[in-house]
Amino acid sequence: MKLYNFFRSSASYRVRIALNLKGVPYEYVPIHLRRGGGEQYTPTYTVLNPQGIVPTLEDNGRVLTQSLAILEYLEERYPEPPLLPRDPADRATVRSMALAIACEVHPLQNSRVLNYVKDTLHHSEEELNAWSRHWVTMGLTALEQMVRSVPNRGVFCFSNMPSLADLCLVPQLVNARRFGCDLSACPTLVQIDATCRALPAFANAAPENQPDAE
Ligand SMILES: N[C@@H](CCC(=O)N[C@@H](CS)C(=O)NCC(=O)O)C(=O)O
């Protein structure tokens, strides 16, 4: 199994955590998102991932893209330990938390989006950071409420097992801190993040522990 990814990519980080939690060995293939204008745009990579984004997972001759689709694939192929609860409504709750980050917050900080706002629309670095802080804080504040409203909540986003929601939360908080977001409205998320990062599967997937870390 090969994971084409970048140490600082949040979407890649989600998949690394899942592979570690499930104990699936994989080959780490670094795709540098800035070097030479971005290795994600080279023909050898876009043949695998026509969107020119990471991560991409190659397994048994199949090429899979989109981190959430990859996570669902890993969940079905390697069911233990599960990253989704058993009850259908609980599963939908976990997915709604994961999607709240992956669909609403994360895309607004993607490098290509920020580069367009900066280079084509001519906004300053300062304005860009304010943009990121605005959307991240709004998204995380909503997620805080979603997590708090889980009945019988445990130490993770949902119950006492790490789920897809935690796999999306932890990388997003790295991002939030990078942009200097005020997390004071999200004490539950900050606590869950600390609990997750204490687990080896999360720690070993962290950007600073990857072979291409700068
Ligand atoms: N929805 C996609 C998002 C992937 C994505 O945005 N990847 C970023 C890094 S976190 C990327 O490759 N950006 C390259 C670019 O913007 O040029 C997923 O979940 O896989």
Short mmCIF file of C-alpha atoms and ligand atoms in Angstrom, two decimals:
data_model
loop_
_atom_site.label_atom_id
_atom_site.label_comp_id
_atom_site.label_asym_id
_atom_site.label_seq_id
_atom_site.Cartn_x
_atom_site.Cartn_y
_atom_site.Cartn_z
CA MET A 1 0.00 0.00 0.00
CA LYS A 2 1.36 3.43 -0.97
CA LEU A 3 0.26 6.76 0.47
CA TYR A 4 1.14 9.78 -1.65
CA ASN A 5 1.05 12.63 0.81
CA PHE A 6 2.71 15.70 2.31
CA PHE A 7 3.74 16.03 5.94
CA ARG A 8 1.85 19.30 6.50
CA SER A 9 -1.32 18.31 4.64
CA SER A 10 -4.31 17.94 6.98
CA ALA A 11 -6.11 15.60 4.61
CA SER A 12 -3.02 13.37 4.45
CA TYR A 13 -2.68 13.47 8.23
CA ARG A 14 -6.24 12.05 8.60
CA VAL A 15 -5.31 9.02 6.50
CA ARG A 16 -1.98 8.48 8.29
CA ILE A 17 -3.82 8.35 11.64
CA ALA A 18 -6.29 5.77 10.29
CA LEU A 19 -3.53 3.57 8.88
CA ASN A 20 -1.69 3.73 12.22
CA LEU A 21 -4.81 3.02 14.30
CA LYS A 22 -5.62 0.02 12.14
CA GLY A 23 -1.99 -1.15 12.10
CA VAL A 24 -1.78 -1.17 8.31
CA PRO A 25 1.80 -0.81 7.02
CA TYR A 26 2.28 1.53 4.07
CA GLU A 27 4.94 3.11 1.91
CA TYR A 28 5.21 6.87 2.44
CA VAL A 29 5.54 8.67 -0.90
CA PRO A 30 6.17 12.39 -0.34
CA ILE A 31 4.57 14.88 -2.72
CA HIS A 32 5.94 18.32 -2.00
CA LEU A 33 3.15 20.87 -2.40
CA ARG A 34 5.47 23.85 -3.03
CA ARG A 35 8.73 22.58 -4.47
CA GLY A 36 9.10 23.38 -8.18
CA GLY A 37 5.67 24.96 -8.27
CA GLY A 38 4.11 21.93 -6.56
CA GLU A 39 4.78 18.25 -7.27
CA GLN A 40 1.01 17.68 -7.08
CA TYR A 41 0.72 19.26 -10.54
CA THR A 42 3.30 17.03 -12.28
CA PRO A 43 1.91 14.69 -14.98
CA THR A 44 3.21 11.64 -13.09
CA TYR A 45 1.05 12.63 -10.11
CA THR A 46 -2.04 13.97 -11.88
CA VAL A 47 -2.36 10.69 -13.73
CA LEU A 48 -3.05 9.24 -10.26
CA ASN A 49 -4.98 12.18 -8.86
CA PRO A 50 -6.45 14.39 -11.60
CA GLN A 51 -7.44 16.98 -8.98
CA GLY A 52 -3.76 17.58 -8.17
CA ILE A 53 -4.23 17.29 -4.43
CA VAL A 54 -3.01 14.93 -1.73
CA PRO A 55 -3.58 12.34 -0.40
CA THR A 56 -3.79 9.47 -2.86
CA LEU A 57 -3.78 5.85 -1.73
CA GLU A 58 -2.66 3.02 -4.00
CA ASP A 59 -3.72 -0.45 -2.91
CA ASN A 60 -3.93 -3.70 -4.85
CA GLY A 61 -3.60 -1.85 -8.15
CA ARG A 62 -6.43 0.55 -7.30
CA VAL A 63 -5.87 4.28 -6.92
CA LEU A 64 -8.09 6.04 -4.40
CA THR A 65 -8.44 9.77 -3.81
CA GLN A 66 -10.31 12.07 -1.39
CA SER A 67 -9.35 11.47 2.23
CA LEU A 68 -12.89 10.75 3.47
CA ALA A 69 -13.43 8.16 0.73
CA ILE A 70 -10.04 6.64 1.61
CA LEU A 71 -11.01 6.52 5.31
CA GLU A 72 -14.28 4.77 4.49
CA TYR A 73 -12.35 2.30 2.27
CA LEU A 74 -9.92 1.54 5.10
CA GLU A 75 -12.83 1.14 7.51
CA GLU A 76 -14.48 -1.43 5.26
CA ARG A 77 -11.30 -3.27 4.38
CA TYR A 78 -9.81 -3.24 7.89
CA PRO A 79 -12.82 -3.08 10.26
CA GLU A 80 -10.76 -3.32 13.46
CA PRO A 81 -10.55 -1.15 15.42
CA PRO A 82 -13.69 0.57 14.07
CA LEU A 83 -13.64 4.27 13.28
CA LEU A 84 -17.44 4.46 13.16
CA PRO A 85 -19.93 3.38 15.82
CA ARG A 86 -22.40 0.56 15.05
CA ASP A 87 -25.73 2.37 15.31
CA PRO A 88 -26.78 4.07 12.01
CA ALA A 89 -27.76 7.34 13.70
CA ASP A 90 -24.49 7.38 15.64
CA ARG A 91 -22.59 6.76 12.41
CA ALA A 92 -24.38 9.68 10.79
CA THR A 93 -23.51 11.87 13.79
CA VAL A 94 -19.81 11.02 13.51
CA ARG A 95 -19.85 11.59 9.76
CA SER A 96 -21.57 14.95 10.22
CA MET A 97 -18.74 16.06 12.53
CA ALA A 98 -16.07 14.85 10.12
CA LEU A 99 -17.81 16.56 7.19
CA ALA A 100 -18.25 19.79 9.17
CA ILE A 101 -14.46 20.02 9.09
CA ALA A 102 -13.65 18.36 5.78
CA CYS A 103 -16.31 20.13 3.71
CA GLU A 104 -16.88 23.46 5.43
CA VAL A 105 -13.63 24.48 7.11
CA HIS A 106 -10.67 22.78 5.48
CA PRO A 107 -11.32 23.69 1.81
CA LEU A 108 -11.18 27.40 2.62
CA GLN A 109 -7.54 27.08 3.71
CA ASN A 110 -6.32 24.98 0.85
CA SER A 111 -3.10 26.42 -0.63
CA ARG A 112 -4.61 26.82 -4.09
CA VAL A 113 -7.54 28.77 -2.64
CA LEU A 114 -5.29 31.00 -0.53
CA ASN A 115 -2.87 31.50 -3.44
CA TYR A 116 -5.72 32.62 -5.68
CA VAL A 117 -7.00 35.08 -3.09
CA LYS A 118 -3.46 36.42 -2.65
CA ASP A 119 -2.01 36.37 -6.16
CA THR A 120 -5.07 36.88 -8.37
CA LEU A 121 -7.35 38.89 -6.11
CA HIS A 122 -4.33 40.73 -4.61
CA HIS A 123 -5.13 40.37 -0.92
CA SER A 124 -2.32 40.71 1.61
CA GLU A 125 -0.87 37.95 3.79
CA GLU A 126 -2.52 39.65 6.76
CA GLU A 127 -5.95 39.57 5.08
CA LEU A 128 -5.42 35.94 4.19
CA ASN A 129 -4.67 35.01 7.78
CA ALA A 130 -7.76 36.92 8.94
CA TRP A 131 -9.81 34.98 6.35
CA SER A 132 -8.46 31.65 7.65
CA ARG A 133 -9.00 32.58 11.28
CA HIS A 134 -12.58 33.65 10.53
CA TRP A 135 -13.65 30.39 8.84
CA VAL A 136 -11.71 28.09 11.14
CA THR A 137 -13.04 29.73 14.28
CA MET A 138 -16.62 29.70 12.96
CA GLY A 139 -16.39 26.03 11.98
CA LEU A 140 -14.73 24.89 15.19
CA THR A 141 -17.18 26.84 17.37
CA ALA A 142 -20.05 24.99 15.68
CA LEU A 143 -18.25 21.67 16.06
CA GLU A 144 -17.76 22.37 19.77
CA GLN A 145 -21.56 22.59 20.10
CA MET A 146 -22.06 19.42 18.04
CA VAL A 147 -19.63 17.48 20.23
CA ARG A 148 -21.08 18.83 23.48
CA SER A 149 -24.57 17.76 22.44
CA VAL A 150 -23.61 14.08 22.05
CA PRO A 151 -25.58 12.10 24.65
CA ASN A 152 -23.33 10.35 27.20
CA ARG A 153 -20.28 11.86 25.65
CA GLY A 154 -16.87 10.35 26.36
CA VAL A 155 -13.29 11.50 25.90
CA PHE A 156 -13.34 11.64 22.10
CA CYS A 157 -15.67 13.51 19.71
CA PHE A 158 -18.11 10.64 19.98
CA SER A 159 -17.97 8.17 22.89
CA ASN A 160 -14.75 6.59 24.08
CA MET A 161 -13.26 5.44 20.80
CA PRO A 162 -11.46 7.56 18.25
CA SER A 163 -13.64 8.01 15.17
CA LEU A 164 -13.54 9.71 11.78
CA ALA A 165 -14.47 12.92 13.61
CA ASP A 166 -11.28 12.85 15.71
CA LEU A 167 -9.21 12.05 12.62
CA CYS A 168 -10.49 15.28 11.07
CA LEU A 169 -10.36 17.35 14.25
CA VAL A 170 -6.70 16.86 15.23
CA PRO A 171 -5.20 17.97 11.89
CA GLN A 172 -7.61 20.92 11.75
CA LEU A 173 -6.43 22.10 15.17
CA VAL A 174 -2.81 22.04 13.96
CA ASN A 175 -3.99 24.30 11.20
CA ALA A 176 -5.98 26.52 13.57
CA ARG A 177 -2.93 27.06 15.78
CA ARG A 178 -0.78 27.80 12.74
CA PHE A 179 -3.12 30.66 11.82
CA GLY A 180 -3.29 31.89 15.44
CA CYS A 181 -7.02 31.13 15.92
CA ASP A 182 -8.53 31.86 19.30
CA LEU A 183 -9.67 28.46 20.59
CA SER A 184 -11.08 29.73 23.88
CA ALA A 185 -14.65 28.99 22.72
CA CYS A 186 -13.70 25.36 22.06
CA PRO A 187 -12.44 23.89 25.38
CA THR A 188 -13.98 20.48 24.66
CA LEU A 189 -12.24 20.22 21.29
CA VAL A 190 -8.92 21.29 22.82
CA GLN A 191 -9.29 18.58 25.48
CA ILE A 192 -10.20 15.91 22.90
CA ASP A 193 -7.22 16.97 20.79
CA ALA A 194 -4.86 16.50 23.76
CA THR A 195 -6.35 13.07 24.48
CA CYS A 196 -5.90 12.01 20.85
CA ARG A 197 -2.36 13.34 20.51
CA ALA A 198 -1.30 11.28 23.54
CA LEU A 199 -2.05 8.11 21.52
CA PRO A 200 0.90 6.73 19.49
CA ALA A 201 -1.23 6.33 16.34
CA PHE A 202 -1.94 10.07 16.35
CA ALA A 203 1.54 11.12 17.50
CA ASN A 204 3.28 9.03 14.85
CA ALA A 205 1.07 10.58 12.16
CA ALA A 206 1.86 14.16 13.22
CA PRO A 207 3.46 16.41 10.59
CA GLU A 208 6.70 16.86 12.54
CA ASN A 209 7.22 13.08 12.69
CA GLN A 210 7.04 12.46 8.94
CA PRO A 211 10.09 11.70 6.76
CA ASP A 212 9.56 14.82 4.63
CA ALA A 213 9.07 17.18 7.61
CA GLU A 214 10.98 20.44 7.28
N1 LIG B 1 -11.16 17.04 -0.07
C1 LIG B 1 -9.81 16.64 -0.27
C2 LIG B 1 -8.90 17.78 0.08
C3 LIG B 1 -7.46 17.47 -0.21
C4 LIG B 1 -6.62 18.73 -0.11
O1 LIG B 1 -7.13 19.84 -0.03
N2 LIG B 1 -5.32 18.55 -0.08
C5 LIG B 1 -4.46 19.70 0.01
C6 LIG B 1 -3.47 19.51 1.16
S1 LIG B 1 -4.31 19.35 2.70
C7 LIG B 1 -3.67 19.82 -1.28
O2 LIG B 1 -3.24 18.84 -1.85
N3 LIG B 1 -3.47 21.05 -1.74
C8 LIG B 1 -2.70 21.28 -2.91
C9 LIG B 1 -2.97 22.59 -3.53
O3 LIG B 1 -3.79 23.34 -2.98
O4 LIG B 1 -2.37 22.87 -4.55
C10 LIG B 1 -9.49 15.42 0.60
O5 LIG B 1 -10.09 15.32 1.66
O6 LIG B 1 -8.67 14.58 0.22
#
